[in-house]
Every structure is written in structure tokens, then in C-alpha cells.
Short mmCIF file of C-alpha atoms in Angstrom, two decimals:
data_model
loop_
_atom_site.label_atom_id
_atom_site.label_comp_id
_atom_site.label_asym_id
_atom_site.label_seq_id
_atom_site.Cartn_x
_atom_site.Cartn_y
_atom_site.Cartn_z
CA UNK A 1 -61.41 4.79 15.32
CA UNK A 2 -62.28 1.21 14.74
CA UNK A 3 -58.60 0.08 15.18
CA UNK A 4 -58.45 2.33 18.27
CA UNK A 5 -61.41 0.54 19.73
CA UNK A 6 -59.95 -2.88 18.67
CA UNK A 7 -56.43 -2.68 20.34
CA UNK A 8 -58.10 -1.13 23.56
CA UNK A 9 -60.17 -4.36 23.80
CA UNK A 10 -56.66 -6.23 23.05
CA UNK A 11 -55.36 -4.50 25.61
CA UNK A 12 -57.80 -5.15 27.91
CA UNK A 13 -58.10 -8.65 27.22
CA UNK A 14 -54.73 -9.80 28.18
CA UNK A 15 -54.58 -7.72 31.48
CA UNK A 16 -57.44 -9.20 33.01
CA UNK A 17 -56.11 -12.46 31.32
CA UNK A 18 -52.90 -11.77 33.53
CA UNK A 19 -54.85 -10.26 36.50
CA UNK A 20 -56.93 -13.31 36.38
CA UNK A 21 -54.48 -15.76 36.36
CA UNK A 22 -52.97 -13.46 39.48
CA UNK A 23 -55.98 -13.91 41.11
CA UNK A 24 -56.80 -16.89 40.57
CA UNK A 25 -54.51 -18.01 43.80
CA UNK A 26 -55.07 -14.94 45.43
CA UNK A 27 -55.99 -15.96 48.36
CA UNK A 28 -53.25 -18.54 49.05
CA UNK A 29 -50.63 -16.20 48.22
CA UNK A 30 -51.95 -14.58 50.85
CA UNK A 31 -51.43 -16.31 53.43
CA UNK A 32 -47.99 -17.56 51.79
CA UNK A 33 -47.01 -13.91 52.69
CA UNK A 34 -48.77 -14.05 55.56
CA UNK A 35 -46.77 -17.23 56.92
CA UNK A 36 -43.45 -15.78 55.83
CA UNK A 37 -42.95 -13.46 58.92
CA UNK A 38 -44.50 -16.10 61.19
CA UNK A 39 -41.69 -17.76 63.35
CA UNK A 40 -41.25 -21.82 63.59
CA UNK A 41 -41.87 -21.62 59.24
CA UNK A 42 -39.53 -23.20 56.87
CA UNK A 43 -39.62 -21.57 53.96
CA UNK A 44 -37.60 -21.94 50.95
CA UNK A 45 -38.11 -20.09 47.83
CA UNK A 46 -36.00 -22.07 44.74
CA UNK A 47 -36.02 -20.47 41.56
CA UNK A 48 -34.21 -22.97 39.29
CA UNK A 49 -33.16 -22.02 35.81
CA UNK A 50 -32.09 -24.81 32.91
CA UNK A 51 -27.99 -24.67 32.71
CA UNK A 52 -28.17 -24.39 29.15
CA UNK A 53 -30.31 -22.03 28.33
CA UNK A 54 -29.89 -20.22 31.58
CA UNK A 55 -33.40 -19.41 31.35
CA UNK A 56 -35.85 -19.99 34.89
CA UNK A 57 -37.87 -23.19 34.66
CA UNK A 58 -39.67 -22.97 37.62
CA UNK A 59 -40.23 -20.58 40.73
CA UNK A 60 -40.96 -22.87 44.05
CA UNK A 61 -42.27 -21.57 47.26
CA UNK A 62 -42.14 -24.49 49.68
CA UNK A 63 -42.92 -23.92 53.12
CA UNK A 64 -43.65 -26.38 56.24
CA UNK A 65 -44.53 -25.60 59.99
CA UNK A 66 -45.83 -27.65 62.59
CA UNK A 67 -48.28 -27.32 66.16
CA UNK A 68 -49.98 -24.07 64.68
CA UNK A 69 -53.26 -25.12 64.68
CA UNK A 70 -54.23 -21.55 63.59
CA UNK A 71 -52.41 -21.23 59.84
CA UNK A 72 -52.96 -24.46 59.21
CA UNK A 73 -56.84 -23.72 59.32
CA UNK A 74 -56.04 -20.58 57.49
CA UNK A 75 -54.33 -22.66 54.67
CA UNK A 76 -57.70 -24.72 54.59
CA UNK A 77 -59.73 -21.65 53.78
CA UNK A 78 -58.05 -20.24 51.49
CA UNK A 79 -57.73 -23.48 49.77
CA UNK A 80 -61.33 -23.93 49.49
CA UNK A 81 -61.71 -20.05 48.54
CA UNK A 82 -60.02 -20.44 45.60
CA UNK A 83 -61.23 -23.87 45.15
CA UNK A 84 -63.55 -22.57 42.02
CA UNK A 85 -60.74 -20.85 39.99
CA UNK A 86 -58.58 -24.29 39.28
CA UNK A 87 -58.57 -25.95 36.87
CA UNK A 88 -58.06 -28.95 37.98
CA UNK A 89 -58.05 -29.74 41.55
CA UNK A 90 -57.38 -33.18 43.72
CA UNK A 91 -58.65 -34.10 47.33
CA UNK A 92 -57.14 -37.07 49.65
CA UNK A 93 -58.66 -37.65 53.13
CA UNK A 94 -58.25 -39.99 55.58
CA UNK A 95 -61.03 -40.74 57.66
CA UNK A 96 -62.83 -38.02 56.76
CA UNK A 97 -60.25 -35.15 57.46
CA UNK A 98 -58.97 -33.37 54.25
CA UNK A 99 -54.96 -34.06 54.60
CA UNK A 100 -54.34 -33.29 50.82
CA UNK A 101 -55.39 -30.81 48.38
CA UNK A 102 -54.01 -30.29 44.74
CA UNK A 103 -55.07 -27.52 42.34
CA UNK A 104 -53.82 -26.96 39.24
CA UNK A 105 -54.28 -23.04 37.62
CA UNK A 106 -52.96 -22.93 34.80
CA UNK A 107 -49.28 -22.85 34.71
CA UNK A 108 -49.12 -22.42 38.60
CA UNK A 109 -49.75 -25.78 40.97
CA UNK A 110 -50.59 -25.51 44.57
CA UNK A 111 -50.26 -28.30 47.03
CA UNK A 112 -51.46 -28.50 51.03
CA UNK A 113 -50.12 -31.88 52.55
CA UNK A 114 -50.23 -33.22 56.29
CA UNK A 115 -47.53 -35.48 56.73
CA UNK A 116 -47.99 -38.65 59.65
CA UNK A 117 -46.52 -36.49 61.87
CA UNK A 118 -48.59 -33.43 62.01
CA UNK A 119 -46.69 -31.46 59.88
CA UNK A 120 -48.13 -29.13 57.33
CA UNK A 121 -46.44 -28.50 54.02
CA UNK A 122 -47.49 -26.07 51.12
CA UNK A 123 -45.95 -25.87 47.88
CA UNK A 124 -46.59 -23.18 44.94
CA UNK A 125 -44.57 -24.39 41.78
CA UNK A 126 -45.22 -21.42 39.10
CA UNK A 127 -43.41 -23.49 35.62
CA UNK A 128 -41.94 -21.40 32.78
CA UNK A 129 -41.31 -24.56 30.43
CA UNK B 1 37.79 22.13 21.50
CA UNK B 2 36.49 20.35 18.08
CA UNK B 3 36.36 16.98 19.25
CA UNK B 4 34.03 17.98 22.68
CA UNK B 5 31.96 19.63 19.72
CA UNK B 6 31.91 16.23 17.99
CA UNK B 7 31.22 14.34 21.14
CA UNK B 8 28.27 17.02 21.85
CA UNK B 9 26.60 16.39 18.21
CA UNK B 10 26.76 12.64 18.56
CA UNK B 11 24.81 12.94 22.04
CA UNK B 12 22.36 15.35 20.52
CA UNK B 13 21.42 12.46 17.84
CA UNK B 14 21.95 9.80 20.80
CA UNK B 15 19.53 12.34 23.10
CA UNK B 16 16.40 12.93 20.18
CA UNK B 17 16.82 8.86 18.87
CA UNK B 18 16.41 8.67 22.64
CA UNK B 19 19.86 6.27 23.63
CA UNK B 20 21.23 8.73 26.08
CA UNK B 21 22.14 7.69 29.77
CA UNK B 22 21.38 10.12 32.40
CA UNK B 23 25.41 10.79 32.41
CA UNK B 24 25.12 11.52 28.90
CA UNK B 25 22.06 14.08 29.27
CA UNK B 26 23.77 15.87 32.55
CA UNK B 27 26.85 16.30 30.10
CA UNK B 28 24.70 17.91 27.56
CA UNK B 29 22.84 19.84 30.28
CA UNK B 30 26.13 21.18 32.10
CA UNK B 31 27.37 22.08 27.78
CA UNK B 32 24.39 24.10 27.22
CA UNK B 33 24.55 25.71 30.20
CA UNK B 34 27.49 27.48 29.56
CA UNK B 35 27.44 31.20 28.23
CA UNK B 36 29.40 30.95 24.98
CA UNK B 37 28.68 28.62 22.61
CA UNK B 38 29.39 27.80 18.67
CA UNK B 39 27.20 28.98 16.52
CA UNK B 40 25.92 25.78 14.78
CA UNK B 41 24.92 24.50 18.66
CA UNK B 42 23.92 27.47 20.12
CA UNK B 43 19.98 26.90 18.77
CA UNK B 44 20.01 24.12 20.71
CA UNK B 45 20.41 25.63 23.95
CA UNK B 46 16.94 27.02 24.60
CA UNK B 47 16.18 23.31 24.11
CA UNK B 48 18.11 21.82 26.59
CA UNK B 49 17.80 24.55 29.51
CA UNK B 50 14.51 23.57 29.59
CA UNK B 51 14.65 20.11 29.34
CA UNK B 52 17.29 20.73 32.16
CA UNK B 53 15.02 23.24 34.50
CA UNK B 54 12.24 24.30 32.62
CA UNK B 55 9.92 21.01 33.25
CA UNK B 56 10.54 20.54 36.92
CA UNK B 57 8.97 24.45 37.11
CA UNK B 58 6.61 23.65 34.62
CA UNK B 59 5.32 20.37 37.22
CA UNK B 60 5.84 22.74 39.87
CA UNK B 61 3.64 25.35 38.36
CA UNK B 62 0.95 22.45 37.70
CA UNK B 63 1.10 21.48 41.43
CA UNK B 64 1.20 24.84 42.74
CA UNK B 65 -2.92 25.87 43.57
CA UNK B 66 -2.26 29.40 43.56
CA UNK B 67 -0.69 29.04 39.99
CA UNK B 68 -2.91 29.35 36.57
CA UNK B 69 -3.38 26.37 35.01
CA UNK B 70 -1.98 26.08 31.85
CA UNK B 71 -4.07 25.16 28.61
CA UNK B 72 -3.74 21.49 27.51
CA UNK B 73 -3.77 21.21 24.10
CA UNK B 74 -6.63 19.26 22.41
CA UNK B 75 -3.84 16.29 21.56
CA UNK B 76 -3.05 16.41 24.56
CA UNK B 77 -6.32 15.82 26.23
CA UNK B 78 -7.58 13.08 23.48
CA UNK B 79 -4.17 11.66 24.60
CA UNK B 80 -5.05 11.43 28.24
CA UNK B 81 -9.07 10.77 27.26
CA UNK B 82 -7.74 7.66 25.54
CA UNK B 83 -5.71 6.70 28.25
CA UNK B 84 -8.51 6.94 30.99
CA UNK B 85 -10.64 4.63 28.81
CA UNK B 86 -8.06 2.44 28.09
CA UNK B 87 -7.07 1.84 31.61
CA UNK B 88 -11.26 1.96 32.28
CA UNK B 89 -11.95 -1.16 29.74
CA UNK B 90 -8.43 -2.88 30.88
CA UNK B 91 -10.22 -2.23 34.41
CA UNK B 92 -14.14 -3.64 33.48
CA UNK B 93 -12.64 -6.67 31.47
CA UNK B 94 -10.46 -7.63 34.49
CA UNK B 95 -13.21 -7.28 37.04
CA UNK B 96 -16.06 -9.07 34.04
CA UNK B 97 -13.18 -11.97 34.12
CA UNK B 98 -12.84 -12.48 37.94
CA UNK B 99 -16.60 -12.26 38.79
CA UNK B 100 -17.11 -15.47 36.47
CA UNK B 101 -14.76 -16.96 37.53
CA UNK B 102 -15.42 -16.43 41.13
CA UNK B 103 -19.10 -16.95 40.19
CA UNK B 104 -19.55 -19.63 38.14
CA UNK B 105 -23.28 -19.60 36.72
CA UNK B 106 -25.64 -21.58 39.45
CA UNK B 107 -28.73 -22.51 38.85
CA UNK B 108 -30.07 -21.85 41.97
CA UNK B 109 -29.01 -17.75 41.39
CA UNK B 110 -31.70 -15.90 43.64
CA UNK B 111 -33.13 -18.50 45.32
CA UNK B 112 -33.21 -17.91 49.71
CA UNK B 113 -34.41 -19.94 52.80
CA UNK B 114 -35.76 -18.34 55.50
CA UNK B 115 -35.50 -19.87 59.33
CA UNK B 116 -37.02 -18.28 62.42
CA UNK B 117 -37.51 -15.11 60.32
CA UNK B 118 -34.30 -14.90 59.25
CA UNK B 119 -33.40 -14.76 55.44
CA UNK B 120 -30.19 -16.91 54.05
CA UNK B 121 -29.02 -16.76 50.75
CA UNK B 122 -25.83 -18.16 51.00
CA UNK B 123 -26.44 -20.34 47.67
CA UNK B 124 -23.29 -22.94 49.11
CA UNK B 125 -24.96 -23.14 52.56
CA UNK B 126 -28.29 -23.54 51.44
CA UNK B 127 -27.84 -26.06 48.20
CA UNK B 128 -28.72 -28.92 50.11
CA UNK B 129 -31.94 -27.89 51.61
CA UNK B 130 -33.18 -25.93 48.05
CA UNK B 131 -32.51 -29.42 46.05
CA UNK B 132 -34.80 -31.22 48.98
CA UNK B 133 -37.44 -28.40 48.67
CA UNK B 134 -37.40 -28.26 44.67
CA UNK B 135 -37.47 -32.40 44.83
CA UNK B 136 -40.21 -32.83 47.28
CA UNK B 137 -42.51 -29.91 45.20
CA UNK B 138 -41.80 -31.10 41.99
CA UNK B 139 -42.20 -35.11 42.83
CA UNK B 140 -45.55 -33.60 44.67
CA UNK B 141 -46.56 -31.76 41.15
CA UNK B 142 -45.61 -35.25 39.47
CA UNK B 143 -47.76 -37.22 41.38
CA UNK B 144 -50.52 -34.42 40.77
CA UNK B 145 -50.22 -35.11 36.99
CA UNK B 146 -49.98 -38.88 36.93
CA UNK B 147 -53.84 -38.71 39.49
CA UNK B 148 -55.02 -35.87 36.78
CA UNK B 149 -53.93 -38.33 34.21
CA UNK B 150 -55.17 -41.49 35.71
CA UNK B 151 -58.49 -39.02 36.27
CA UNK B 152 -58.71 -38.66 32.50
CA UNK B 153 -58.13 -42.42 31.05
CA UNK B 154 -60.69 -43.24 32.95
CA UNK B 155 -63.42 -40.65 32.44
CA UNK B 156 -62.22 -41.52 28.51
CA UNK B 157 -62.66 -44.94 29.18
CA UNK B 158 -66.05 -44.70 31.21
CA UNK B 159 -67.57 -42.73 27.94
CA UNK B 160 -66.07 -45.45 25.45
CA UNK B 161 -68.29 -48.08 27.72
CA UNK B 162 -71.57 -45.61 27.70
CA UNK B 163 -71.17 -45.42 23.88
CA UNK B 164 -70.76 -49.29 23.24
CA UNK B 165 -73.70 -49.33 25.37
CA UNK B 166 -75.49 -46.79 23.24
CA UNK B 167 -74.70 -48.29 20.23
CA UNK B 168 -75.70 -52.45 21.96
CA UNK B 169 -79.00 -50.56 22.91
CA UNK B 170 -79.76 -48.93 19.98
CA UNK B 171 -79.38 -52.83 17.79
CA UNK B 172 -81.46 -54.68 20.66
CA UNK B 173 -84.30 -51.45 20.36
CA UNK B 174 -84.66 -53.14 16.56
CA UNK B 175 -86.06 -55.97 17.54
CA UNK B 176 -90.04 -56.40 17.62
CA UNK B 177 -90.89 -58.40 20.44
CA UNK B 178 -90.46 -57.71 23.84
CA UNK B 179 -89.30 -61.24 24.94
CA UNK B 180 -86.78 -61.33 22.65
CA UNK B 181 -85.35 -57.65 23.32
CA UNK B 182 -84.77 -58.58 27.13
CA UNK B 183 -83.66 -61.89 26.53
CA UNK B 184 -81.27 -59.73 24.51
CA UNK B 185 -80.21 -56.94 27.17
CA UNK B 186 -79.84 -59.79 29.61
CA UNK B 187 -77.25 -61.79 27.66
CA UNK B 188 -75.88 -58.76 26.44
CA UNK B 189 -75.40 -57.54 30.02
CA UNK B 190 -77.16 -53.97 29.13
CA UNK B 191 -79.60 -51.62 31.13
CA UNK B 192 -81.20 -49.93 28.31
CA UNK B 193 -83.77 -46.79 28.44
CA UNK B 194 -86.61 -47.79 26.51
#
């Protein structure tokens, strides 16, 4: 009974481990999959593996759009939703106006950048190293 | 008369060694077809009527639908099981060989663009514009780590200073008069508590 009740806690511990590391981004994956069907977005999804070993190193989902006022503000909320769950997390402005974020959870890194131009690019690098 | 029947025994051993020409085996056929034959060949005419007719209605018994299909004989079908998986393996390790070599490994494998909602994964279209996405994320990730890093030497180095400070307050908190403690802090450059 005891070991029963001890491998169910196992269990449990490393799905919500997993489910929280899942959701720890949740809510810019979101509007990563969001932004996928929306038209005038670059996206590129690179899933590089080491030549050797033949094994994935990282997953990449970069994606960059321009004059859409609307996802970029999206991008910003969700951002600052899941602000709390990084671990580490890095802020530029430039006179006041947010125009990089950086948040690091876990194994997964998220970037939001506004280039000179206006243009918005997002990167999710998920690392297996 | 005897030497034919010396001819026909040499092509007998020539036919079952397996050396006869197809002149040879018609002259046999045509020999055993005949009624009367010599008692030492004469066994051997069963034999070659049927190598002569009988297999051609055999195959034409086998192709016929409304014919019974004969029994194959459990050599006969490890024979042609053998052959199947023979010809199956010769098949797969042709096929394994020509998709590596017409698909060299790439480490890109399963990576896709997509532009105006269209989805490309043409790996030798799209090489260039997955090493410029993979560079720019990854050199973004780098500089991440060196401001995280950069973040960290100097929280480290902003709690060495508070402990010197500590430890410069803590001496200067030995001394008795009060003169002589400030005169301390102020030389020492300190802002101590008490």
C-alpha cells in the first residue's frame, strides 16, 4: 500500500513537473499558433540536430511580421502574462516603450524584439543539449 | 540399329547431367515417341513423353481457371516462400541503399517555413533562410546569457562589497569613543548602522 501511495505521488510529481514547464509559456505559445495562420508572418520552424550524434539540439520557432499593430500588442500581453513563471527574464526600452523582452524557463527561451524599422520578431528556442 | 541405341544412351546421360542442346532433346523426344522400343530404353519413355508434352499441359492446366489446381508440395512451396523473401530483402536493401544515398542525413530534417500561409519544406530551397532564422535566435539566446551573466557578477560582486562593509563596520563598532568611530567611517569611506 505504502509503495502504491509512493509511486502515485512519483507519478504525479513529474506530470505536473512536465505540465508546468508546458505551461509555463502557455500563453505565448498561444499566440505563436495564433500568428501562424495570420497572413504577412514569416515563420520558420528549424529543428536542428548535431551531425554526429544525429540527435535534435534545439527546436526554433522564429517568426517576424510587420504594420500589425494588433499581434504585436497581443505578443506584449502574453509576455507580461507569463512574466511570473520565468526564471529569468530581461527588459530593454527605449524611451520608455518596452522594445525587448527576454525570459528564460527553464530549458525553453523566449525573445520579443522591435527592430529600427518597426518590425516585430519572436523567437522560442526549446534546447535539448 | 545398335549404334542409334548408343547415340540415344549417351544423350540420356548428356540430357540428366543437363549438356543437351535443344536438337539433342527433340532427337530424344522424336526416339521415345516411337511405338517399339528396346527393352533396356523403353522405361525411359514415360519420362520423356512428358518432358516432351506432358509440362506444356501441365502449365496449361495451371493457367486454365476452370481447371483444379493441383497440390504443391510442401518443398515446393518453402522453395517459392524462400524465393519471395529473397527477392523481398534483395528488394528492401536496394531501396534502404538508394534512399541514403538520395538522402543524405541533413540536419535540418523536419524543419518548414511558412510564407503568406503557405507551408515549404523543401529543405534545399529553404536552407538559406532556416540558417538566418536558427543564427539570429540563437545569437539572440547568446546575448540573453552573456546580460543574465553580466546580471549575476555583479549582484555577486555588489554582496562581496556589503560584506567588506559588514565586516569594516563591525571593527570601527569596537572602538569606544564616538569621535574616533566617525573619524573612522569617514576615512574608511563607510555608512554604518549603529
Amino acid at each position: 500500500m505504502k509503495t502504491g501511495k509512493l509511486v502515485a505521488i512519483v507519478i504525479l510529481l513529474i506530470t505536473s513537473s512536465i505540465s508546468i514547464d508546458l505551461m509555463a509559456q502557455e500563453n505565448i505559445l498561444a499566440v505563436v499558433r495564433k500568428a501562424e495562420k495570420i497572413e504577412g508572418v514569416r515563420f520558420d520552424i528549424v529543428r536542428k540536430k548535431n551531425p554526429e550524434t544525429k540527435q535534435l539540439v534545439n527546436e526554433i520557432t522564429s517568426l517576424s511580421f510587420r504594420d500589425n499593430e494588433a499581434l504585436k500588442k497581443e505578443f506584449l500581453d502574453a509576455f507580461e502574462k507569463d512574466r511570473a513563471n520565468a526564471d529569468n527574464e530581461i527588459e530593454g526600452r527605449n524611451q520608455g516603450v518596452v522594445t525587448e523582452l527576454m525570459y528564460k524557463f527553464g530549458s525553453t527561451s523566449c525573445a520579443f524584439n522591435i527592430g529600427k524599422n518597426g518590425s516585430v520578431d519572436v523567437a522560442i528556442i526549446v534546447s535539448h543539449k | 540399329m545398335e549404334k542409334d541405341y548408343n547415340r540415344i544412351n549417351t544423350l540420356i546421360e548428356r540430357f540428366f547431367e543437363g549438356y543437351t542442346t535443344n536438337e539433342e532433346e527433340k532427337e530424344l523426344y522424336e526416339f521415345f515417341s516411337r511405338e517399339e522400343l528396346p527393352q533396356e530404353l523403353a522405361p525411359y519413355k514415360t519420362l520423356f513423353d512428358y518432358f516432351e508434352t506432358g509440362i506444356a499441359d501441365d502449365f496449361l492446366k495451371e493457367k486454365s481457371p476452370a481447371a483444379p489446381q493441383p497440390k504443391r508440395s510442401l518443398k515446393r512451396r518453402l522453395w517459392i516462400a524462400g524465393s519471395v523473401a529473397a527477392l523481398l530483402l534483395l528488394l528492401v536493401t536496394i531501396g534502404v541503399n538508394l534512399f541514403t544515398q538520395d538522402h543524405p542525413f541533413n540536419p535540418y530534417e523536419g524543419s518548414y517555413i511558412i510564407r503568406n500561409g503557405q507551408r515549404i519544406d523543401d529543405l534545399n530551397m529553404i536552407a538559406p533562410e532556416l540558417e538566418m532564422a536558427a543564427t539570429t535566435a540563437l545569437l539572440r539566446q547568446e546575448k540573453m546569457e552573456q546580460l543574465l551573466q553580466q546580471a549575476e557578477e555583479a549582484e555577486r560582486g555588489n554582496l562581496r562589497h556589503q560584506e567588506i562593509q559588514y565586516q569594516l563596520c563591525e571593527m570601527v563598532s569596537r572602538y569606544e569613543n564616538r569621535y574616533v568611530r566617525e573619524e573612522a567611517k569617514r576615512i574608511l569611506n563607510i555608512h554604518c548602522n549603529n
